[in-house]
């Protein structure tokens, strides 16, 4: 996803924009640029590569300006070249824009602009059409021009627009891509993400879909698409810049792995009252409604979907409601069986994932009640849902998700239990037992973190392997999937995950002596079956590392190596075991010299389909 910033005020626009963009660097980008309005002219500089390259090009008093927009681009349409970098400028050089998202009908608009208006395009991007459209409609009123341009655009966008002839304001629009605004002593600010503004203000305006926002040095004005002024309360952000900094850790990912005990503790603390009972009353679920529920769909992408796989098991176990976990990208096109007796649970760290947002809308269109489990306060998924359960992971910056996952798991356990109690399908004793286990989880995670040295040693031993398998049964399948995703996304190793019972139906053909095979054996009722799977792998000469509970005396006799997680119940084992695999992936990637926080081809939130 691209990062966008805008500033107008009394300070140096260049400094403010570069500071905002550098706060968004963690999200990954391949080119950057700024447009400043100075002495009635637009001054645009853009460079491919890192911000440093851009900074070097904007030194000196020529770039002294009080108003501008900036962008870090993640290439979608067109290569990451300087031409394709934002800002994009209209043919007469009077209008500049930055854009995050996708203009789906850009081909059609481009054709019209070329054929009917003789516009010459300077880039291969879809975004450039915005600059030309706004310029075409500009007749002295920038807000109106942007409004008219937006009416022609289909797709997802957050875009900021400046005009050399209107040097006091920045106009921005939003549809299905994040956009926030704020005021600080030095003026008005716009950005795609909170960290860009945190240095200047903690009170932000969340811009809604189809709204237009105008910032000047004194004010933030928000309008709906018919240009009616909207009142918007500010949202206070209570985490600080330090939470979005590395705090002495070499990488954000490692810091975030270590923040998991805290994230789990906070997620529990926000949802348990003084007597230790689950507090989800604010969600407004009634017994009558819960009793009538026929089906739950969990929809999510990637890591969040793996959390959903465990969530399904917990919902069926405690609430006794049939539950299906679907990839958002499949769900939205699958003609799902949804009605008013369906609950759709959307899980998303960023709350901006386009597929998940659309899946949620589809479920709602079909009558479902929508509950989201989200980390980013005020994000699009949160706002589109009927009910929100916030995870208290704090900002997650590394592309590879870690603390969001474990807090999503804890959230799902609480929701499963709450629904079970509401429906009278879970007993107080069951609830008490699971809550007691959850209370132990932070300490159990700390135990695994305390064994980082041995995990690093395991990583050192295996980091050159090219084929790594993860297998398990029951909820260990979800852990295997997540462990494998962590490894492949940051180390680029070809890694596979599979339900162990499926191995013999085909995949076993890939097992040879050069395979490293992680066998998860944390689920008691499937334990013996897992031992047989280990034997099968050994017979094919794979190197087997078992992951089992500390008091397991048998597994070490069959596996080549064993990593023990502390003794815990089968239910909470997924939250504990994954921490070992996160650290393993981290150290393998480090031994391989990878860019851990910003792996190639990946962005922190995926706002395009
Ligand atoms: C993997 C990872 C992704 C995300 C996925 C969904 O480490 O981070 O698989 O989990 O893109 O993102 P959110 O949760 O923001 O919807």
XYZ file of C-alpha atoms and ligand atoms in Angstrom:
625
model
C 0.000 0.000 0.000
C 1.239 3.494 -0.761
C 1.719 6.159 1.897
C 0.340 9.658 1.451
C 0.834 12.865 3.403
C -0.212 16.480 3.023
C 0.661 19.638 4.928
C -0.334 23.308 4.888
C 0.647 25.752 7.601
C 3.356 28.001 8.926
C 6.161 25.427 9.050
C 8.384 24.066 6.311
C 6.201 21.837 4.140
C 9.214 19.934 2.889
C 10.337 19.034 6.436
C 6.839 18.072 7.532
C 6.226 15.893 4.470
C 9.571 14.121 4.685
C 9.050 13.456 8.403
C 5.580 12.056 7.701
C 6.835 9.872 4.869
C 9.726 8.586 6.924
C 7.274 7.576 9.661
C 5.550 5.468 6.993
C 8.743 3.896 5.653
C 8.062 0.668 7.525
C 5.240 -0.107 5.128
C 7.547 -0.641 2.233
C 7.791 1.387 -0.975
C 9.851 1.588 -4.102
C 9.723 5.287 -4.974
C 8.893 8.560 -3.258
C 8.035 12.112 -4.210
C 6.716 15.472 -3.063
C 4.949 18.422 -4.699
C 5.293 21.862 -3.121
C 3.431 25.039 -3.984
C 5.844 27.963 -4.058
C 5.407 31.453 -5.458
C 2.353 30.447 -7.494
C 4.117 27.437 -9.030
C 4.231 23.719 -8.431
C 7.594 22.223 -7.634
C 7.659 18.451 -8.024
C 10.515 16.108 -7.141
C 10.368 12.343 -7.220
C 12.860 9.509 -7.150
C 12.798 5.741 -7.384
C 14.296 3.899 -4.428
C 14.503 5.085 -0.854
C 13.566 8.410 0.730
C 17.257 9.304 1.056
C 17.388 9.699 -2.724
C 14.496 12.147 -2.624
C 15.867 14.066 0.367
C 19.111 14.654 -1.508
C 17.141 16.305 -4.340
C 15.180 18.800 -2.260
C 17.894 20.715 -0.439
C 18.298 24.492 -0.607
C 16.026 27.514 -0.349
C 14.236 26.749 -3.646
C 12.224 24.197 -1.745
C 11.095 26.577 0.949
C 7.313 26.263 0.947
C 4.360 26.134 3.368
C 2.136 23.732 1.454
C 2.654 20.374 -0.192
C 1.790 16.723 -0.644
C 4.012 13.639 -0.512
C 3.897 9.976 -1.415
C 5.712 6.692 -1.050
C 4.719 4.372 -3.856
C 4.309 0.637 -3.929
C 4.224 -0.173 -7.635
C 1.006 -1.686 -9.002
C 0.388 -0.161 -12.443
C 3.766 0.514 -13.994
C 7.317 -0.202 -12.838
C 8.862 1.615 -9.848
C 10.489 4.306 -11.992
C 10.753 8.050 -11.423
C 8.103 8.668 -14.130
C 5.629 6.423 -12.393
C 6.362 7.841 -8.936
C 3.822 10.273 -7.462
C 2.965 13.172 -7.383
C 1.425 13.246 -10.847
C 0.843 16.576 -12.517
C -1.704 17.877 -15.028
C -0.537 18.818 -18.509
C -0.372 22.554 -17.668
C 1.657 21.853 -14.526
C -0.935 23.552 -12.290
C -2.485 20.569 -10.479
C -0.647 17.800 -8.598
C -2.026 14.699 -6.922
C -0.904 11.760 -4.793
C -3.021 8.622 -4.689
C -3.260 5.355 -2.823
C -5.506 2.645 -4.244
C -6.605 1.686 -7.714
C -8.684 3.513 -10.308
C -10.438 0.577 -11.920
C -11.793 2.504 -14.913
C -8.551 4.336 -15.624
C -8.207 2.879 -19.139
C -11.573 4.246 -20.140
C -10.858 7.640 -18.538
C -7.420 7.776 -20.088
C -8.816 7.111 -23.539
C -11.399 9.844 -23.109
C -8.785 12.322 -21.851
C -6.487 11.579 -24.788
C -9.096 11.461 -27.537
C -11.462 14.180 -26.447
C -9.152 16.567 -24.625
C -5.763 15.917 -26.204
C -4.135 15.123 -22.878
C -0.593 13.698 -22.993
C 0.212 11.142 -20.300
C 3.620 11.123 -18.673
C 3.390 7.817 -16.755
C 1.980 4.315 -16.965
C 0.012 4.682 -13.740
C -3.724 4.593 -13.220
C -3.331 7.496 -10.760
C -2.299 10.059 -13.354
C -5.875 10.297 -14.664
C -6.843 12.017 -11.393
C -4.526 14.967 -12.060
C -5.888 15.412 -15.587
C -9.517 15.055 -14.534
C -9.186 17.613 -11.737
C -7.434 19.995 -14.106
C -10.186 19.517 -16.690
C -12.870 20.395 -14.161
C -10.971 23.215 -12.444
C -12.700 26.562 -12.914
C -11.376 28.391 -9.875
C -12.944 26.075 -7.268
C -10.621 23.209 -6.360
C -13.143 21.458 -4.097
C -15.700 21.367 -6.880
C -13.127 20.138 -9.400
C -12.090 17.284 -7.093
C -15.721 16.457 -6.374
C -16.526 16.220 -10.076
C -13.421 14.148 -10.762
C -14.334 11.737 -7.958
C -17.725 11.188 -9.493
C -16.002 9.836 -12.598
C -13.678 7.468 -10.757
C -14.404 3.840 -9.916
C -12.220 1.815 -7.590
C -10.490 2.513 -4.328
C -8.733 5.729 -3.577
C -7.403 8.133 -1.043
C -6.008 11.089 -2.951
C -4.681 14.523 -2.041
C -4.797 17.342 -4.571
C -3.072 20.725 -4.709
C -3.393 23.500 -7.288
C -0.867 26.240 -7.942
C -3.773 28.663 -8.396
C -5.282 27.834 -5.022
C -2.241 27.912 -2.742
C -4.011 27.938 0.649
C -5.522 24.491 0.742
C -5.202 20.781 0.088
C -8.291 18.891 -1.010
C -8.499 15.154 -0.421
C -11.013 12.414 -1.169
C -11.477 8.929 0.124
C -13.178 5.739 -0.953
C -12.089 2.370 0.439
C -8.559 3.477 1.247
C -7.537 5.003 4.582
C -7.345 8.759 5.032
C -7.019 10.813 8.199
C -6.606 14.516 8.943
C -5.383 16.506 11.916
C -4.427 19.954 13.156
C -1.256 20.907 14.955
C 0.158 24.261 16.029
C 1.938 24.622 12.703
C -1.115 23.872 10.541
C -3.279 21.183 8.956
C -2.185 17.646 8.102
C -3.381 14.732 6.019
C -2.107 11.169 5.898
C -2.964 7.637 5.004
C -1.831 6.309 8.406
C -1.654 7.401 12.014
C 2.147 7.096 12.546
C 2.690 9.883 9.976
C 0.809 12.350 12.189
C 1.751 11.152 15.665
C 4.719 13.446 15.961
C 2.365 16.409 15.531
C -0.997 15.424 16.962
C -2.818 12.589 18.707
C -6.298 13.913 17.929
C -7.264 12.913 14.451
C -10.273 13.090 12.171
C -11.198 9.807 10.503
C -12.420 10.543 6.994
C -15.305 8.362 5.830
C -15.969 6.865 2.413
C -16.967 9.353 -0.301
C -16.079 12.334 1.858
C -14.047 15.316 0.761
C -11.690 16.937 3.226
C -10.147 20.359 2.890
C -7.216 21.379 5.053
C -5.994 24.918 5.469
C -3.527 26.304 7.960
C -6.386 27.033 10.390
C -8.896 24.252 9.889
C -10.008 20.821 8.761
C -13.323 20.878 6.876
C -15.099 17.666 5.992
C -17.869 17.470 3.360
C -20.044 14.675 2.039
C -20.195 14.029 -1.678
C -22.933 16.636 -2.116
C -20.695 19.143 -0.381
C -22.688 19.376 2.823
C -20.401 20.196 5.747
C -20.053 17.279 8.192
C -19.413 17.445 11.905
C -16.785 15.015 13.005
C -15.527 14.393 16.512
C -11.814 13.808 16.788
C -10.476 10.386 17.759
C -7.756 10.370 20.373
C -4.847 8.041 19.725
C -3.512 6.770 23.009
C -0.433 4.953 21.823
C 2.623 7.085 21.269
C 5.417 7.375 18.765
C 7.608 5.102 20.878
C 5.145 2.289 20.233
C 5.916 2.722 16.555
C 9.692 2.741 17.099
C 12.102 -0.142 17.444
C 12.985 0.527 21.077
C 16.438 -1.047 20.936
C 15.426 -4.149 18.976
C 17.202 -4.831 15.714
C 13.906 -5.272 13.874
C 10.264 -4.370 14.437
C 9.403 -8.032 13.989
C 11.559 -9.097 16.929
C 10.184 -6.290 19.075
C 6.649 -7.312 18.201
C 7.327 -10.979 18.966
C 8.512 -9.871 22.408
C 5.457 -7.667 22.901
C 3.122 -10.655 22.778
C 2.801 -11.296 26.522
C 1.765 -7.652 26.899
C -0.623 -7.761 23.942
C -2.331 -10.876 25.274
C -2.531 -9.422 28.785
C -4.069 -6.195 27.514
C -6.535 -7.929 25.223
C -7.716 -10.019 28.178
C -7.722 -7.079 30.585
C -9.999 -5.060 28.308
C -12.523 -7.881 28.156
C -12.563 -9.323 31.677
C -14.284 -7.506 34.525
C -13.119 -7.374 38.150
C -14.727 -10.715 38.933
C -12.939 -12.247 35.948
C -16.124 -12.604 33.873
C -16.055 -11.927 30.120
C -17.318 -8.454 29.298
C -18.637 -8.196 25.765
C -21.890 -6.490 26.648
C -20.997 -3.465 24.529
C -21.354 -5.692 21.459
C -25.074 -5.795 22.195
C -25.491 -9.551 21.684
C -28.671 -10.862 23.307
C -29.473 -14.408 24.351
C -32.455 -14.417 22.029
C -30.297 -13.453 19.057
C -27.527 -15.895 19.979
C -30.004 -18.755 20.362
C -31.248 -18.171 16.850
C -27.807 -18.141 15.249
C -27.563 -20.864 12.650
C -24.114 -20.347 11.278
C -20.941 -18.347 11.697
C -18.567 -17.429 8.907
C -15.111 -16.237 9.792
C -13.562 -14.294 6.919
C -9.991 -13.061 6.761
C -6.773 -13.184 4.752
C -3.343 -14.667 5.443
C -2.330 -14.765 9.068
C -5.719 -13.478 10.217
C -7.338 -16.424 8.411
C -5.065 -18.836 10.272
C -6.323 -17.304 13.507
C -9.816 -17.929 12.124
C -9.039 -21.632 11.681
C -8.413 -21.931 15.417
C -11.415 -19.684 16.069
C -13.676 -22.101 14.206
C -12.566 -24.962 16.463
C -13.212 -22.881 19.591
C -16.616 -21.632 18.415
C -17.777 -25.128 17.579
C -16.393 -26.495 20.843
C -17.780 -23.854 23.202
C -20.723 -22.225 21.400
C -21.822 -25.268 19.388
C -22.614 -23.231 16.296
C -21.530 -24.537 12.875
C -18.674 -22.318 11.810
C -16.750 -22.022 8.598
C -13.511 -20.121 8.097
C -13.127 -18.645 4.607
C -10.504 -16.660 2.796
C -12.045 -13.250 2.173
C -11.042 -13.360 -1.493
C -12.985 -16.598 -1.955
C -15.917 -15.788 0.289
C -16.915 -12.648 -1.555
C -17.355 -14.501 -4.852
C -18.666 -17.790 -3.503
C -22.382 -17.124 -3.207
C -22.249 -17.917 0.524
C -25.332 -19.146 2.382
C -25.960 -16.125 4.573
C -29.105 -14.790 6.182
C -30.131 -12.796 9.237
C -29.290 -15.793 11.401
C -25.677 -15.659 10.294
C -22.864 -13.991 12.159
C -19.923 -12.932 10.022
C -16.693 -12.463 11.982
C -14.083 -10.492 10.029
C -10.534 -10.593 11.318
C -8.064 -7.955 10.200
C -5.038 -6.415 11.834
C -5.016 -3.332 9.624
C -8.760 -3.130 9.122
C -7.991 -1.948 5.583
C -7.615 -5.210 3.664
C -9.742 -4.743 0.590
C -10.841 -8.382 0.231
C -11.915 -8.582 3.856
C -13.764 -5.276 3.670
C -15.645 -6.430 0.582
C -16.393 -9.843 2.121
C -17.844 -8.046 5.125
C -20.013 -5.859 2.903
C -21.185 -8.899 0.963
C -22.155 -10.693 4.191
C -24.035 -7.620 5.382
C -25.817 -7.229 2.049
C -27.068 -10.770 2.501
C -28.406 -9.992 5.959
C -25.633 -11.153 8.312
C -24.675 -9.379 11.508
C -21.028 -8.362 11.227
C -18.512 -8.507 14.058
C -14.944 -7.516 13.362
C -11.779 -8.324 15.261
C -9.477 -5.459 14.384
C -6.274 -3.926 15.671
C -6.347 -0.461 14.090
C -8.888 1.754 15.808
C -11.298 3.471 13.436
C -10.134 1.493 10.396
C -12.467 0.789 7.480
C -13.375 -2.756 8.567
C -14.130 -1.532 12.083
C -16.332 1.225 10.742
C -18.222 -1.006 8.347
C -19.042 -3.577 11.070
C -22.034 -3.755 13.381
C -19.805 -4.648 16.335
C -16.077 -4.301 16.927
C -13.769 -6.277 19.164
C -10.432 -4.483 19.264
C -7.273 -6.468 19.816
C -4.852 -4.617 22.045
C -1.679 -5.534 20.236
C -0.578 -1.903 19.742
C 0.720 -0.787 16.352
C 2.131 -3.639 14.303
C 4.790 -2.336 11.973
C 6.722 -5.337 10.632
C 5.094 -6.722 7.523
C 5.102 -10.230 9.005
C 2.277 -10.346 11.504
C 3.052 -11.756 14.955
C 1.439 -10.012 17.913
C -1.722 -9.352 15.928
C -2.060 -13.117 15.457
C -1.797 -14.088 19.108
C -4.158 -11.321 20.194
C -6.622 -12.360 17.479
C -6.519 -15.887 18.878
C -7.243 -14.658 22.401
C -10.115 -12.523 21.083
C -11.645 -15.508 19.288
C -11.441 -17.660 22.434
C -13.291 -14.979 24.392
C -15.951 -14.594 21.703
C -16.444 -18.376 21.489
C -16.816 -18.640 25.226
C -19.111 -15.638 25.467
C -21.434 -17.016 22.783
C -21.332 -20.429 24.464
C -22.345 -18.956 27.807
C -25.017 -16.781 26.232
C -26.545 -19.789 24.509
C -26.191 -21.969 27.580
C -23.996 -24.382 25.625
C -20.796 -23.828 27.607
C -20.829 -24.408 31.358
C -19.436 -22.003 33.946
C -16.884 -24.695 34.809
C -15.681 -24.911 31.197
C -15.508 -21.149 30.988
C -13.590 -20.926 34.260
C -11.122 -23.551 33.081
C -10.431 -21.862 29.726
C -10.148 -18.411 31.290
C -7.663 -19.755 33.827
C -5.592 -21.187 30.984
C -5.750 -17.940 29.050
C -4.529 -16.070 32.125
C -1.425 -18.296 32.027
C -0.694 -17.584 28.365
C 1.494 -14.462 28.842
C 3.784 -16.425 31.178
C 3.813 -19.407 28.795
C 4.836 -17.119 25.919
C 7.553 -15.619 28.114
C 8.832 -19.130 28.715
C 9.203 -19.698 24.951
C 10.833 -16.265 24.507
C 13.300 -17.250 27.223
C 14.469 -20.039 24.940
C 15.336 -17.845 22.008
C 18.953 -19.030 22.110
C 18.036 -22.618 21.406
C 15.631 -21.525 18.648
C 18.438 -19.453 17.104
C 20.698 -22.529 17.274
C 18.046 -24.575 15.469
C 17.774 -21.839 12.839
C 21.556 -21.796 12.407
C 21.512 -25.535 11.843
C 18.808 -25.404 9.168
C 18.853 -21.995 7.506
C 20.329 -23.318 4.268
C 17.555 -25.860 3.765
C 15.445 -25.289 0.671
C 12.448 -27.451 1.604
C 10.792 -27.083 4.968
C 7.502 -28.772 5.876
C 5.176 -28.055 8.768
C 2.481 -30.560 9.684
C 0.066 -31.182 12.510
C -3.443 -32.287 13.314
C -6.440 -30.501 14.818
C -5.612 -26.917 15.719
C -1.941 -27.736 15.068
C -2.856 -27.498 11.353
C -3.495 -23.771 11.772
C -0.188 -23.388 13.621
C 1.574 -25.277 10.825
C 0.004 -22.975 8.209
C 0.963 -19.863 10.096
C 4.485 -21.127 10.857
C 5.033 -21.890 7.193
C 3.702 -18.501 6.061
C 6.018 -16.716 8.528
C 9.011 -18.593 7.181
C 8.287 -18.167 3.487
C 7.410 -14.488 3.639
C 10.586 -13.358 5.364
C 13.177 -16.012 4.413
C 11.861 -16.803 0.885
C 12.350 -20.521 1.537
C 10.001 -22.872 -0.255
C 7.942 -24.028 2.645
C 4.799 -26.167 2.833
C 2.191 -26.770 5.478
C -0.220 -29.632 5.608
C -2.669 -31.512 7.800
C -0.516 -34.504 8.698
C -3.220 -37.025 7.788
C -3.106 -35.756 4.200
C 0.572 -36.478 3.663
C 0.020 -39.973 2.396
C -2.503 -38.753 -0.161
C 0.129 -37.253 -2.371
C 2.529 -34.858 -0.714
C 4.650 -37.638 0.790
C 6.141 -38.004 -2.698
C 8.122 -34.823 -1.928
C 9.707 -36.177 1.238
C 13.414 -36.890 0.813
C 16.529 -36.705 2.971
C 17.009 -32.985 2.306
C 13.627 -32.076 3.838
C 13.320 -30.475 7.253
C 10.002 -31.606 8.685
C 8.399 -29.873 11.660
C 5.916 -32.211 13.336
C 3.547 -30.471 15.706
C 2.353 -32.812 18.417
C 0.525 -30.673 20.948
C -2.981 -32.134 20.580
C -3.533 -35.009 23.013
C -6.269 -36.887 21.233
C -4.318 -36.872 17.974
C -0.952 -37.510 19.534
C -0.536 -41.163 18.561
C -1.524 -40.405 14.995
C 1.136 -37.700 14.912
C 3.776 -40.132 16.157
C 2.884 -42.432 13.252
C 3.297 -39.519 10.855
C 6.721 -38.853 12.323
C 7.669 -42.483 11.718
C 6.490 -42.172 8.115
C 8.701 -39.138 7.587
C 11.676 -40.780 9.237
C 11.239 -43.772 6.976
C 11.671 -41.362 4.024
C 14.797 -39.953 5.698
C 13.421 -36.476 6.351
C 14.960 -34.688 9.267
C 12.164 -34.403 11.798
C 11.955 -31.742 14.486
C 8.985 -32.364 16.776
C 7.316 -29.564 18.680
C 5.674 -30.959 21.787
C 4.817 -30.202 25.380
C 7.544 -30.295 28.025
C 6.291 -33.396 29.844
C 6.141 -35.440 26.649
C 8.517 -38.354 27.186
C 7.823 -40.311 24.004
C 8.297 -37.936 21.101
C 12.029 -37.445 21.607
C 12.496 -41.149 20.971
C 11.112 -40.963 17.449
C 12.030 -37.465 16.229
C 15.573 -36.364 15.365
C 15.200 -33.309 17.497
C 12.474 -31.882 19.738
C 11.562 -28.375 20.728
C 9.530 -28.355 23.910
C 6.934 -25.711 24.612
C 5.881 -25.411 28.263
C 3.102 -27.698 29.447
C -0.283 -26.147 28.693
C -3.785 -27.217 27.740
C -4.465 -28.366 24.188
C -6.773 -25.373 23.747
C -4.147 -22.685 24.321
C -1.261 -24.601 22.698
C -1.718 -22.739 19.357
C -1.033 -19.404 21.071
C 2.116 -20.722 22.717
C 3.597 -22.888 19.958
C 3.446 -20.238 17.239
C 5.894 -18.048 19.171
C 8.612 -20.672 18.705
C 7.974 -20.665 14.945
C 7.949 -16.881 14.719
C 11.407 -16.818 16.299
C 12.585 -19.650 14.070
C 11.447 -17.786 10.934
C 13.031 -14.584 12.205
C 16.438 -16.179 12.810
C 16.449 -18.155 9.569
C 15.714 -14.920 7.676
C 18.453 -13.162 9.595
C 21.008 -15.874 8.854
C 20.009 -15.560 5.211
C 20.527 -11.797 5.330
C 16.945 -10.912 4.377
C 15.172 -7.563 4.800
C 13.116 -8.837 7.710
C 10.741 -5.947 8.333
C 10.074 -5.245 4.668
C 10.195 -8.499 2.713
C 10.215 -8.278 -1.058
C 6.876 -7.988 -2.886
C 4.887 -7.496 0.318
C 3.111 -4.536 1.891
C 1.722 -4.200 5.386
C -1.833 -3.735 4.303
C -3.285 -4.897 1.046
C -5.840 -2.364 -0.083
C -6.081 -3.672 -3.618
C -7.905 -6.775 -4.718
C 1.424 -12.268 7.092
C 0.532 -11.128 7.029
C -0.609 -11.180 6.074
C -1.844 -10.511 6.697
C -2.972 -10.399 5.670
C -4.219 -9.795 6.266
O 2.385 -12.106 8.070
O 0.716 -10.167 7.710
O -0.904 -12.483 5.684
O -2.242 -11.264 7.794
O -2.546 -9.614 4.595
O -3.971 -8.525 6.765
P -4.950 -7.825 7.777
O -4.938 -8.631 9.038
O -4.410 -6.461 7.975
O -6.313 -7.860 7.146
